Tab-separated table of C-alpha atoms in Angstrom:
chain	number	residue	atom	x	y	z
A	1	MET	CA	55.798	20.009	36.941
A	2	PRO	CA	55.432	22.778	39.519
A	3	THR	CA	57.117	22.095	42.847
A	4	ARG	CA	54.612	21.129	45.522
A	5	ILE	CA	55.176	22.707	48.919
A	6	GLN	CA	53.294	21.101	51.782
A	7	THR	CA	51.991	23.751	54.149
A	8	ASN	CA	50.514	23.346	57.633
A	9	ASP	CA	47.861	25.326	59.418
A	10	SER	CA	50.314	27.350	61.452
A	11	ASN	CA	51.077	31.056	61.244
A	12	ASP	CA	54.788	30.320	60.710
A	13	SER	CA	56.320	32.462	57.976
A	14	ILE	CA	57.380	30.965	54.673
A	15	VAL	CA	60.541	32.511	53.271
A	16	LEU	CA	61.835	32.499	49.692
A	17	SER	CA	65.602	32.892	49.274
A	18	PHE	CA	67.556	33.262	46.067
A	19	GLU	CA	71.248	33.294	45.294
A	20	CYS	CA	73.199	33.381	42.048
A	21	LYS	CA	76.785	32.107	41.877
A	22	GLY	CA	79.214	32.889	39.095
A	23	GLY	CA	79.680	36.591	39.764
A	24	HIS	CA	76.809	37.616	37.480
A	25	LYS	CA	74.181	40.313	37.830
A	26	SER	CA	70.552	39.148	38.212
A	27	GLY	CA	67.000	40.432	38.537
A	28	THR	CA	64.014	38.423	39.825
A	29	ALA	CA	60.267	38.901	39.394
A	30	ILE	CA	57.714	37.141	41.637
A	31	THR	CA	54.008	36.570	41.070
A	32	LEU	CA	51.786	35.120	43.811
A	33	ASN	CA	48.395	33.997	42.563
A	34	HIS	CA	48.424	36.438	39.641
A	35	ILE	CA	49.514	39.328	41.856
A	36	PRO	CA	52.997	40.716	41.181
A	37	LEU	CA	55.128	41.046	44.331
A	38	PRO	CA	58.063	43.478	44.562
A	39	SER	CA	60.943	42.503	42.258
A	40	HIS	CA	64.520	42.056	43.484
A	41	SER	CA	68.026	42.699	42.221
A	42	ASP	CA	70.694	40.059	42.839
A	43	ASP	CA	70.503	37.757	45.889
A	44	PHE	CA	67.564	38.251	48.218
A	45	GLN	CA	65.409	36.780	50.960
A	46	VAL	CA	61.704	37.617	51.243
A	47	VAL	CA	58.873	36.583	53.559
A	48	LEU	CA	55.982	35.380	51.379
A	49	GLY	CA	53.355	34.928	54.079
A	50	THR	CA	52.222	32.336	56.583
A	51	ASN	CA	51.676	28.615	56.037
A	52	LYS	CA	47.997	29.132	56.624
A	53	GLY	CA	47.722	32.089	54.251
A	54	LEU	CA	49.706	30.589	51.387
A	55	LYS	CA	47.856	27.288	51.205
A	56	GLY	CA	46.302	26.862	47.737
A	57	ASN	CA	48.394	29.620	46.137
A	58	THR	CA	50.723	29.418	43.154
A	59	LEU	CA	54.048	31.236	43.190
A	60	ILE	CA	55.969	31.976	39.973
A	61	VAL	CA	59.580	33.134	40.297
A	62	THR	CA	61.495	34.242	37.193
A	63	THR	CA	65.128	35.340	37.196
A	64	SER	CA	67.078	36.938	34.362
A	65	VAL	CA	70.872	36.792	34.658
A	66	LEU	CA	73.283	39.056	32.793
A	67	LYS	CA	76.758	37.751	32.094
A	68	THR	CA	79.073	39.952	34.110
A	69	SER	CA	82.105	37.869	35.062
A	70	LEU	CA	84.463	35.550	33.190
A	71	GLU	CA	82.613	32.497	34.521
A	72	PRO	CA	80.652	30.993	31.589
A	73	LYS	CA	77.970	29.454	33.829
A	74	ALA	CA	75.589	30.640	36.514
A	75	THR	CA	74.252	28.555	39.390
A	76	LEU	CA	70.832	29.688	40.607
A	77	THR	CA	69.526	28.405	43.928
A	78	TYR	CA	65.948	28.958	45.143
A	79	SER	CA	65.050	27.947	48.685
A	80	ILE	CA	61.690	27.779	50.419
A	81	THR	CA	61.930	27.547	54.203
A	82	GLY	CA	59.408	27.635	57.032
A	83	THR	CA	57.340	24.696	55.881
A	84	GLY	CA	58.870	21.884	57.860
A	85	THR	CA	61.234	20.455	55.272
A	86	PRO	CA	63.101	23.192	53.394
A	87	ASN	CA	62.852	22.938	49.616
A	88	ILE	CA	66.093	23.802	47.852
A	89	SER	CA	66.304	23.861	44.076
A	90	ALA	CA	69.655	24.546	42.420
A	91	SER	CA	70.492	24.508	38.730
A	92	THR	CA	73.569	25.428	36.755
A	93	SER	CA	73.250	26.786	33.230
A	94	GLY	CA	75.722	28.061	30.690
A	95	PHE	CA	75.033	31.304	28.885
A	96	ASP	CA	75.721	29.590	25.575
A	97	GLU	CA	73.269	26.741	26.314
A	98	ASP	CA	70.267	28.944	25.720
A	99	ASP	CA	68.331	28.046	22.570
A	100	ASP	CA	68.054	31.717	21.964
A	101	GLU	CA	70.877	33.336	20.033
A	102	ASP	CA	71.272	35.844	22.831
A	103	ASN	CA	74.038	34.390	25.012
A	104	ASN	CA	74.637	37.240	27.429
A	105	VAL	CA	71.339	36.749	29.243
A	106	LEU	CA	69.827	33.582	30.628
A	107	THR	CA	66.398	33.246	32.195
A	108	LYS	CA	65.284	30.638	34.742
A	109	MET	CA	61.881	30.080	36.253
A	110	ILE	CA	60.436	27.986	39.059
A	111	ILE	CA	56.763	27.446	39.937
A	112	TYR	CA	55.699	26.549	43.469
A	113	LYS	CA	52.266	25.253	44.423
A	114	PHE	CA	51.468	25.537	48.114
A	115	ILE	CA	49.236	22.623	49.035
B	1	MET	CA	114.772	28.766	10.389
B	2	ASN	CA	114.636	30.563	13.718
B	3	ASN	CA	113.165	33.675	12.091
B	4	TYR	CA	110.745	31.521	10.114
B	5	PHE	CA	109.531	29.965	13.391
B	6	LYS	CA	109.104	33.374	14.998
B	7	TYR	CA	107.242	34.639	11.958
B	8	CYS	CA	104.842	31.661	12.145
B	9	LEU	CA	104.351	32.227	15.881
B	10	PHE	CA	103.595	35.892	15.303
B	11	LEU	CA	101.061	35.070	12.568
B	12	THR	CA	99.464	32.406	14.779
B	13	ILE	CA	99.041	34.912	17.593
B	14	ILE	CA	97.383	37.419	15.276
B	15	LEU	CA	95.091	34.722	13.820
B	16	CYS	CA	94.161	33.425	17.269
B	17	GLU	CA	93.408	36.958	18.369
B	18	ASN	CA	91.007	37.319	15.473
B	19	LEU	CA	89.290	34.039	16.357
B	20	PHE	CA	88.861	35.003	20.001
B	21	ALA	CA	87.666	38.422	18.898
B	22	GLN	CA	84.532	36.752	17.602
B	23	ASN	CA	83.274	36.371	21.166
B	24	ASP	CA	80.068	38.233	21.756
B	25	ILE	CA	81.309	40.243	24.723
B	26	LYS	CA	84.181	42.601	24.224
B	27	ILE	CA	86.119	43.973	27.115
B	28	ASP	CA	88.949	46.348	27.510
B	29	GLN	CA	91.110	45.363	30.378
B	30	LEU	CA	94.501	45.199	28.866
B	31	GLN	CA	96.784	48.086	29.550
B	32	THR	CA	100.433	48.444	28.738
B	33	PRO	CA	102.192	45.072	29.165
B	34	SER	CA	103.007	44.821	32.846
B	35	SER	CA	103.703	41.139	33.484
B	36	PRO	CA	106.070	40.514	36.382
B	37	ALA	CA	107.846	38.126	34.014
B	38	PHE	CA	108.449	41.023	31.610
B	39	THR	CA	109.552	43.343	34.389
B	40	LEU	CA	112.250	40.936	35.565
B	41	LEU	CA	113.581	40.679	32.024
B	42	ASP	CA	113.714	44.503	31.922
B	43	LEU	CA	111.312	44.469	28.971
B	44	ASN	CA	108.476	46.467	30.488
B	45	PRO	CA	108.142	49.987	29.148
B	46	GLU	CA	107.235	51.035	32.684
B	47	ASN	CA	108.912	49.908	35.880
B	48	VAL	CA	106.037	51.002	38.108
B	49	GLU	CA	103.185	48.787	36.961
B	50	ARG	CA	99.704	50.172	36.930
B	51	PRO	CA	97.363	47.738	38.729
B	52	LYS	CA	94.911	46.099	36.379
B	53	ASN	CA	92.408	43.290	36.387
B	54	PRO	CA	93.594	40.125	34.770
B	55	THR	CA	92.374	39.024	31.411
B	56	ASP	CA	92.094	35.252	31.377
B	57	PHE	CA	94.776	34.990	28.744
B	58	ALA	CA	96.870	37.816	27.428
B	59	VAL	CA	99.909	38.068	25.268
B	60	ALA	CA	102.314	40.929	25.096
B	61	LEU	CA	104.894	41.449	22.440
B	62	ALA	CA	107.751	43.846	22.883
B	63	ASN	CA	110.569	45.053	20.755
B	64	ALA	CA	112.926	47.990	20.611
B	65	THR	CA	111.821	50.459	17.970
B	66	LYS	CA	115.221	50.313	16.315
B	67	ASN	CA	114.453	46.726	15.385
B	68	PHE	CA	110.761	47.031	14.803
B	69	SER	CA	111.180	46.059	11.178
B	70	VAL	CA	111.697	42.483	12.309
B	71	ILE	CA	109.486	40.018	14.147
B	72	PRO	CA	109.484	40.740	17.904
B	73	ASN	CA	111.799	38.488	19.917
B	74	SER	CA	110.237	39.021	23.334
B	75	TYR	CA	106.938	37.492	24.331
B	76	ALA	CA	104.912	37.314	27.528
B	77	VAL	CA	101.787	35.344	28.343
B	78	GLU	CA	99.486	35.876	31.296
B	79	MET	CA	96.877	33.593	32.798
B	80	ALA	CA	94.402	34.225	35.616
B	81	PRO	CA	94.291	30.844	37.452
B	82	PHE	CA	91.220	31.630	39.573
B	83	TRP	CA	89.080	32.265	36.499
B	84	VAL	CA	90.632	29.636	34.253
B	85	MET	CA	90.219	26.901	36.911
B	86	GLY	CA	86.567	27.670	37.613
B	87	GLY	CA	86.969	29.619	40.855
B	88	GLY	CA	84.353	32.066	39.605
B	89	LYS	CA	81.643	29.418	40.014
B	90	SER	CA	81.560	29.935	43.768
B	91	ILE	CA	81.371	33.710	44.002
B	92	SER	CA	78.359	35.984	44.101
B	93	TYR	CA	77.952	39.216	42.175
B	94	LYS	CA	78.557	41.123	45.410
B	95	GLN	CA	81.859	39.317	45.970
B	96	PHE	CA	82.813	39.996	42.367
B	97	ILE	CA	82.308	43.722	42.763
B	98	ASP	CA	83.444	44.062	46.374
B	99	HIS	CA	86.924	45.300	47.301
B	100	LYS	CA	86.909	44.800	51.092
B	101	ASN	CA	87.629	41.072	51.256
B	102	GLY	CA	91.412	40.748	50.985
B	103	TRP	CA	91.329	37.029	50.192
B	104	GLN	CA	88.847	37.528	47.334
B	105	ASN	CA	91.011	40.401	46.047
B	106	ILE	CA	94.005	38.078	45.913
B	107	LEU	CA	92.107	35.192	44.287
B	108	GLN	CA	90.319	37.251	41.669
B	109	THR	CA	93.341	39.308	40.625
B	110	ALA	CA	96.060	36.643	40.718
B	111	VAL	CA	97.915	36.414	37.412
B	112	LEU	CA	100.622	33.948	36.460
B	113	SER	CA	102.924	35.157	33.738
B	114	ALA	CA	105.759	33.755	31.689
B	115	ALA	CA	108.031	35.558	29.267
B	116	THR	CA	110.899	34.749	27.003
B	117	THR	CA	113.501	36.858	25.296
B	118	THR	CA	116.815	36.528	23.514
B	119	SER	CA	119.804	38.224	25.121
B	120	LYS	CA	123.441	38.754	24.284
B	121	SER	CA	126.083	36.901	26.271
B	122	ALA	CA	128.343	39.147	28.374
B	123	ILE	CA	131.294	36.938	27.448
B	124	ASP	CA	131.164	36.488	23.681
B	125	SER	CA	128.056	38.437	22.576
B	126	SER	CA	126.378	35.232	21.411
B	127	ASP	CA	122.589	35.011	21.629
B	128	PHE	CA	121.050	33.006	24.448
B	129	ASN	CA	117.516	32.525	25.737
B	130	GLN	CA	116.045	33.777	28.975
B	131	VAL	CA	112.774	32.554	30.424
B	132	SER	CA	110.972	34.315	33.212
B	133	VAL	CA	108.004	33.348	35.373
B	134	GLY	CA	106.048	35.550	37.737
B	135	LEU	CA	103.014	35.840	39.976
B	136	LYS	CA	101.128	39.024	40.708
B	137	PHE	CA	98.022	39.813	42.758
B	138	SER	CA	96.308	42.692	44.510
B	139	PHE	CA	95.936	42.964	48.271
B	140	VAL	CA	93.919	46.135	47.793
B	141	ARG	CA	92.214	46.691	44.439
B	142	GLY	CA	90.169	49.849	44.812
B	143	LYS	CA	86.418	50.239	44.661
B	144	VAL	CA	84.203	50.543	41.615
B	145	GLY	CA	83.256	54.107	40.759
B	146	LYS	CA	80.244	56.178	39.748
B	147	GLU	CA	80.022	54.633	36.297
B	148	TRP	CA	79.529	51.209	37.869
B	149	LYS	CA	76.620	52.532	39.999
B	150	LYS	CA	74.987	53.870	36.841
B	151	TRP	CA	75.546	50.562	35.045
B	152	ASP	CA	74.246	48.548	38.010
B	153	ASP	CA	71.033	50.602	38.219
B	154	SER	CA	70.406	50.176	34.484
B	155	ALA	CA	71.180	46.446	34.558
B	156	SER	CA	68.823	45.923	37.537
B	157	TYR	CA	66.046	47.850	35.803
B	158	TYR	CA	66.228	46.001	32.479
B	159	LEU	CA	66.801	42.538	33.974
B	160	ILE	CA	63.737	42.986	36.178
B	161	LYS	CA	61.728	44.264	33.181
B	162	ASN	CA	62.693	41.117	31.286
B	163	ALA	CA	61.874	38.820	34.224
B	164	GLU	CA	58.565	40.572	34.936
B	165	ALA	CA	57.423	40.266	31.314
B	166	ILE	CA	58.188	36.536	31.219
B	167	ASN	CA	56.624	36.020	34.647
B	168	LYS	CA	53.424	37.680	33.471
B	169	ILE	CA	53.205	35.508	30.357
B	170	VAL	CA	53.847	32.306	32.347
B	171	ASP	CA	51.169	33.353	34.818
B	172	SER	CA	48.714	33.778	31.915
B	173	LEU	CA	49.695	30.433	30.366
B	174	ILE	CA	49.126	28.634	33.678
B	175	PHE	CA	45.792	30.411	34.101
B	176	VAL	CA	44.650	29.365	30.602
B	177	ASP	CA	45.769	25.747	31.101
B	178	SER	CA	43.987	25.655	34.425
B	179	ALA	CA	40.806	27.224	32.992
B	180	LEU	CA	40.779	24.744	30.098
B	181	GLY	CA	41.478	21.831	32.421
B	182	ARG	CA	44.744	20.977	30.662
B	183	LYS	CA	47.485	18.929	32.312
B	184	GLU	CA	50.151	20.946	34.105
B	185	LYS	CA	53.344	21.373	32.145
B	186	ASP	CA	56.920	21.333	33.256
B	187	ASP	CA	58.411	24.662	34.427
B	188	ASN	CA	60.842	24.674	31.510
B	189	GLU	CA	58.037	24.146	28.988
B	190	TYR	CA	56.213	27.188	30.317
B	191	LEU	CA	59.451	29.170	30.193
B	192	LYS	CA	60.125	28.110	26.584
B	193	GLU	CA	56.610	29.085	25.536
B	194	ALA	CA	56.897	32.425	27.303
B	195	THR	CA	60.264	33.297	25.742
B	196	LYS	CA	58.866	32.394	22.316
B	197	ILE	CA	55.975	34.778	22.854
B	198	TYR	CA	58.097	37.507	24.408
B	199	LYS	CA	60.384	38.766	21.653
B	200	ASN	CA	61.489	42.177	22.782
B	201	SER	CA	64.473	42.863	20.562
B	202	ALA	CA	64.907	46.394	21.934
B	203	LEU	CA	65.254	45.096	25.510
B	204	LYS	CA	67.666	42.363	24.400
B	205	SER	CA	69.710	44.938	22.566
B	206	VAL	CA	69.915	47.075	25.704
B	207	LEU	CA	70.978	44.073	27.828
B	208	ASN	CA	73.610	43.045	25.288
B	209	ASP	CA	74.874	46.587	25.257
B	210	LEU	CA	75.104	46.557	29.061
B	211	ALA	CA	76.996	43.244	28.937
B	212	SER	CA	79.595	44.859	26.709
B	213	LYS	CA	80.083	47.845	29.002
B	214	THR	CA	81.360	46.178	32.112
B	215	ASP	CA	84.818	47.678	31.892
B	216	PHE	CA	84.286	49.504	35.182
B	217	LYS	CA	87.228	51.366	36.534
B	218	ARG	CA	88.322	50.926	40.128
B	219	TYR	CA	89.454	53.864	42.169
B	220	GLY	CA	91.033	54.602	45.520
B	221	TRP	CA	93.918	52.924	47.268
B	222	LYS	CA	95.597	49.998	45.549
B	223	LEU	CA	98.371	47.632	46.531
B	224	ASP	CA	99.837	44.923	44.291
B	225	PHE	CA	102.427	42.282	45.154
B	226	ALA	CA	104.567	40.563	42.533
B	227	VAL	CA	107.284	37.923	42.649
B	228	GLY	CA	109.227	36.139	39.952
B	229	SER	CA	112.476	34.694	38.710
B	230	VAL	CA	114.532	34.471	35.531
B	231	LEU	CA	116.174	31.368	34.120
B	232	ASP	CA	119.142	31.728	31.786
B	233	TYR	CA	120.001	29.164	29.136
B	234	PRO	CA	123.586	30.211	28.317
B	235	ASN	CA	124.172	27.375	25.828
B	236	ASN	CA	120.543	27.260	24.695
B	237	THR	CA	120.286	23.758	26.111
B	238	PHE	CA	117.815	22.686	28.783
B	239	GLN	CA	120.461	21.139	31.052
B	240	THR	CA	122.569	24.285	31.345
B	241	CYS	CA	119.903	26.560	32.790
B	242	TYR	CA	120.321	28.398	36.072
B	243	VAL	CA	118.421	31.032	38.052
B	244	SER	CA	119.974	34.375	37.166
B	245	LYS	CA	117.540	36.690	38.869
B	246	VAL	CA	114.849	36.629	41.554
B	247	GLY	CA	112.733	39.563	42.593
B	248	ALA	CA	109.760	40.633	44.683
B	249	TRP	CA	108.034	43.981	44.785
B	250	LEU	CA	105.112	46.001	46.054
B	251	THR	CA	103.320	48.569	43.923
B	252	GLY	CA	100.784	50.813	45.585
B	253	GLY	CA	99.136	54.177	45.363
B	254	ILE	CA	95.937	56.012	44.752
B	255	GLU	CA	93.884	56.380	41.597
B	256	LYS	CA	91.218	59.057	41.507
B	257	GLU	CA	88.076	59.328	39.393
B	258	ASP	CA	89.269	62.697	38.169
B	259	GLY	CA	92.742	64.050	38.325
B	260	ILE	CA	96.288	62.823	38.441
B	261	ASN	CA	97.133	59.365	39.776
B	262	PHE	CA	100.154	58.379	41.857
B	263	LEU	CA	101.795	54.984	42.242
B	264	GLY	CA	104.948	53.998	44.086
B	265	VAL	CA	107.110	50.888	43.906
B	266	VAL	CA	109.631	49.159	46.142
B	267	ARG	CA	111.400	46.213	44.542
B	268	TYR	CA	114.147	43.871	45.675
B	269	THR	CA	116.117	41.986	43.026
B	270	GLN	CA	118.995	39.551	43.398
B	271	ASN	CA	121.160	39.050	40.284
B	272	VAL	CA	123.471	36.082	39.833
B	273	TYR	CA	126.171	36.340	37.169
B	274	ARG	CA	127.694	32.918	36.529
B	275	LYS	CA	130.262	34.381	34.163
B	276	VAL	CA	131.016	38.029	33.576
B	277	LEU	CA	133.914	39.971	32.088
B	278	ASN	CA	135.874	41.953	34.650
B	279	ASP	CA	137.634	45.303	34.079
B	280	ASN	CA	140.509	43.508	32.351
B	281	ALA	CA	138.112	41.629	30.070
B	282	ILE	CA	138.875	38.373	31.889
B	283	VAL	CA	136.047	36.058	32.839
B	284	ALA	CA	135.010	36.239	36.520
B	285	ASN	CA	132.735	33.606	38.009
B	286	ASN	CA	129.724	33.675	40.325
B	287	ILE	CA	129.247	37.365	41.045
B	288	THR	CA	126.102	38.216	43.020
B	289	VAL	CA	124.702	41.728	43.142
B	290	GLY	CA	121.443	42.775	44.765
B	291	ASN	CA	119.540	45.967	44.261
B	292	ILE	CA	116.572	47.807	45.704
B	293	ASP	CA	114.514	49.963	43.352
B	294	TYR	CA	112.182	52.624	44.645
B	295	GLY	CA	110.256	55.152	42.657
B	296	VAL	CA	107.030	56.804	41.654
B	297	ARG	CA	104.824	56.961	38.604
B	298	VAL	CA	102.470	59.820	37.861
B	299	TYR	CA	99.889	59.409	35.131
B	300	LYS	CA	96.680	60.791	33.811
B	301	ASP	CA	94.045	59.454	31.454
B	302	LEU	CA	93.802	62.350	29.045
B	303	THR	CA	90.944	60.709	27.172
B	304	GLU	CA	89.239	57.325	27.398
B	305	LYS	CA	91.888	55.878	25.082
B	306	PHE	CA	94.974	57.956	25.727
B	307	THR	CA	97.163	57.835	28.844
B	308	LEU	CA	100.207	59.956	29.567
B	309	SER	CA	102.643	58.640	32.157
B	310	LEU	CA	105.908	59.751	33.734
B	311	GLU	CA	107.957	57.627	36.078
B	312	TYR	CA	111.158	57.905	38.067
B	313	VAL	CA	112.867	54.938	39.725
B	314	ALA	CA	116.118	55.028	41.700
B	315	ARG	CA	118.306	51.953	42.164
B	316	ALA	CA	120.605	51.242	45.105
B	317	TYR	CA	123.080	48.360	44.850
B	318	PHE	CA	124.463	46.159	47.569
B	319	TYR	CA	127.170	43.576	47.096
B	320	ASN	CA	130.224	41.879	48.580
B	321	SER	CA	132.924	44.525	48.021
B	322	LYS	CA	135.778	42.102	48.698
B	323	LYS	CA	134.487	39.663	46.090
B	324	LEU	CA	134.226	42.435	43.491
B	325	ILE	CA	137.705	43.787	44.297
B	326	ASP	CA	139.202	40.276	44.206
B	327	SER	CA	137.504	39.720	40.854
B	328	ASN	CA	138.735	43.079	39.596
B	329	ILE	CA	135.250	44.378	38.927
B	330	THR	CA	134.371	48.042	39.448
B	331	SER	CA	131.654	48.406	42.082
B	332	PRO	CA	128.317	49.410	40.566
B	333	LYS	CA	127.162	52.905	41.404
B	334	ASN	CA	123.634	53.816	42.339
B	335	THR	CA	121.646	54.804	39.293
B	336	ASP	CA	118.190	55.877	38.177
B	337	ARG	CA	115.730	55.619	35.338
B	338	TYR	CA	113.060	57.952	34.010
B	339	VAL	CA	110.524	57.257	31.280
B	340	LEU	CA	107.754	59.141	29.551
B	341	SER	CA	105.092	56.808	28.152
B	342	LEU	CA	102.115	57.259	25.908
B	343	ASN	CA	99.566	54.475	25.879
B	344	TYR	CA	96.852	54.300	23.255
B	345	LYS	CA	93.938	51.874	23.181
B	346	VAL	CA	93.691	50.818	19.562
B	347	GLY	CA	90.573	48.758	20.115
B	348	THR	CA	89.082	46.156	22.369
B	349	ASN	CA	91.943	44.475	24.232
B	350	LYS	CA	94.522	46.041	21.942
B	351	ASN	CA	97.022	48.546	23.241
B	352	ILE	CA	100.041	50.255	21.810
B	353	SER	CA	102.521	51.894	24.115
B	354	PHE	CA	105.444	54.145	23.198
B	355	SER	CA	108.095	54.862	25.804
B	356	LEU	CA	111.025	57.250	25.731
B	357	GLY	CA	113.565	57.904	28.462
B	358	LYS	CA	116.763	56.915	30.238
B	359	ASN	CA	117.308	53.402	31.553
B	360	PHE	CA	119.402	52.270	34.520
B	361	ASP	CA	123.104	52.387	33.736
B	362	ASN	CA	124.681	49.013	33.116
B	363	SER	CA	126.921	48.287	36.006
B	364	ILE	CA	128.231	44.745	35.978
B	365	ILE	CA	127.513	43.673	32.419
B	366	LYS	CA	129.149	46.085	30.017
B	367	ILE	CA	127.979	44.608	26.746
B	368	ASN	CA	125.297	47.208	26.146
B	369	ASN	CA	126.284	50.722	27.107
B	370	SER	CA	123.151	52.383	25.747
B	371	ASP	CA	120.842	53.760	28.415
B	372	LEU	CA	118.249	55.040	25.959
B	373	ILE	CA	114.715	53.726	26.277
B	374	ALA	CA	112.799	53.985	23.025
B	375	ALA	CA	110.317	51.148	22.919
B	376	LEU	CA	107.097	50.348	21.179
B	377	SER	CA	104.988	47.627	22.790
B	378	ILE	CA	101.811	45.862	21.782
B	379	GLY	CA	99.358	44.215	24.163
B	380	LEU	CA	96.713	41.734	23.032
B	381	GLY	CA	94.090	40.096	25.257
B	382	PHE	CA	92.610	36.749	24.239
B	383	GLY	CA	89.460	34.924	25.265
B	384	SER	CA	88.513	37.645	27.688
B	385	ASN	CA	84.888	36.754	27.836
B	386	ARG	CA	84.741	38.492	31.186
B	387	PRO	CA	83.479	42.016	31.246
B	388	ALA	CA	85.015	42.494	34.637
B	389	PRO	CA	85.411	45.736	36.519
B	390	SER	CA	88.941	46.681	35.695
B	391	ALA	CA	91.386	48.378	37.949
B	392	ASN	CA	92.715	50.733	35.354
């Protein structure tokens, strides 16, 4: 299920942060309510908007990771801050765990619903 | 029986290499064998080791060309503890590429090595085993060059293309589910559906190709530290072993993107001879001789696969003169060594090196008076599922 983020009526900024551990190269695409936002290479931090403005929107974040180091796994951490309680979602995946035969690239996605 | 065992070991190594070679990512990080363990046993073709990134497990075989018709009797293994023990889990891509953090340089480049060889006794020419262990790491490892920048730009572009395409499909799937009033699915279900729909084999092929081309070279100033020791087993029994040599050395220099590269070495070695024949061919006990080696290596990559190298190393001895005179042993004179080496990359993680030159003169042990270096060495890298930026 998409992750619910409780907003308030303030003009406080909501920030999305991403980091990938394992020494691997990554690229992330972001869509906010069907509108593509600028994409990012590797770790990043981006201001999505205000609590007030984001209420009712859906955010889709997709990251593709390319195996670059010896480490067979990658740990991807997405954080949403600025909404009272920070939401941190971390997951570790192995390149060979992908159902796909392609084991040099893994793709992760997280959906946020701002309520 | 001994030869049969060695033959089996040799075959096992070749078979294992073939098994590991089935890994999807191939990397080329193995240069001429340069384990500290090999250096202390005087088995390295070069005395001034070219800094390189560690493969997670590498094996080097060495043998004098005059005996190359038989199974090699000298082996070295290398292991990168940081990578083998999961240290890579905690680092970011930036830290992996970066060269400014000295602690990360040390962790990521640390290599433990062990080597074994069979030597001739100075007393009765009988064979005995020597085992050597060593540790090597880089304080300064150079920065990735232009080819990395090109690779990084391409990788960013195609990874983002892949992520954007999947993002767009997921967005559409959510929109359709919402429009049809269907129940929301789990994130992973949407991702699975999207990856099933998005089958861009050309993009996958490009990304796989990029994953196989991460053998980035590092350039600029480099500084390696190595330390190790040798254990002798004079009776080939475990109980009789003793430390016959300890050494520590610094190798540093500059490697340029184009042009000739220079490396220098300063090495201290302490040799302990439990039993050695003196000038009257009588056994003398417990002779200790230290030496400092200092020299340079100049080399150039003539092509992507072919490296030409020339090195010169001088050796200065220091010892207790009274002890040597009392033992009736001629004091060792300062000596030098020069070697011309040709290194050829046969394939992924496979190197052959041929070296020709003059070795240090034997000074205390007089069993082998030949100072000719004519060696053929093979380097094999195993399980190197790490297309890391190499320092070569």
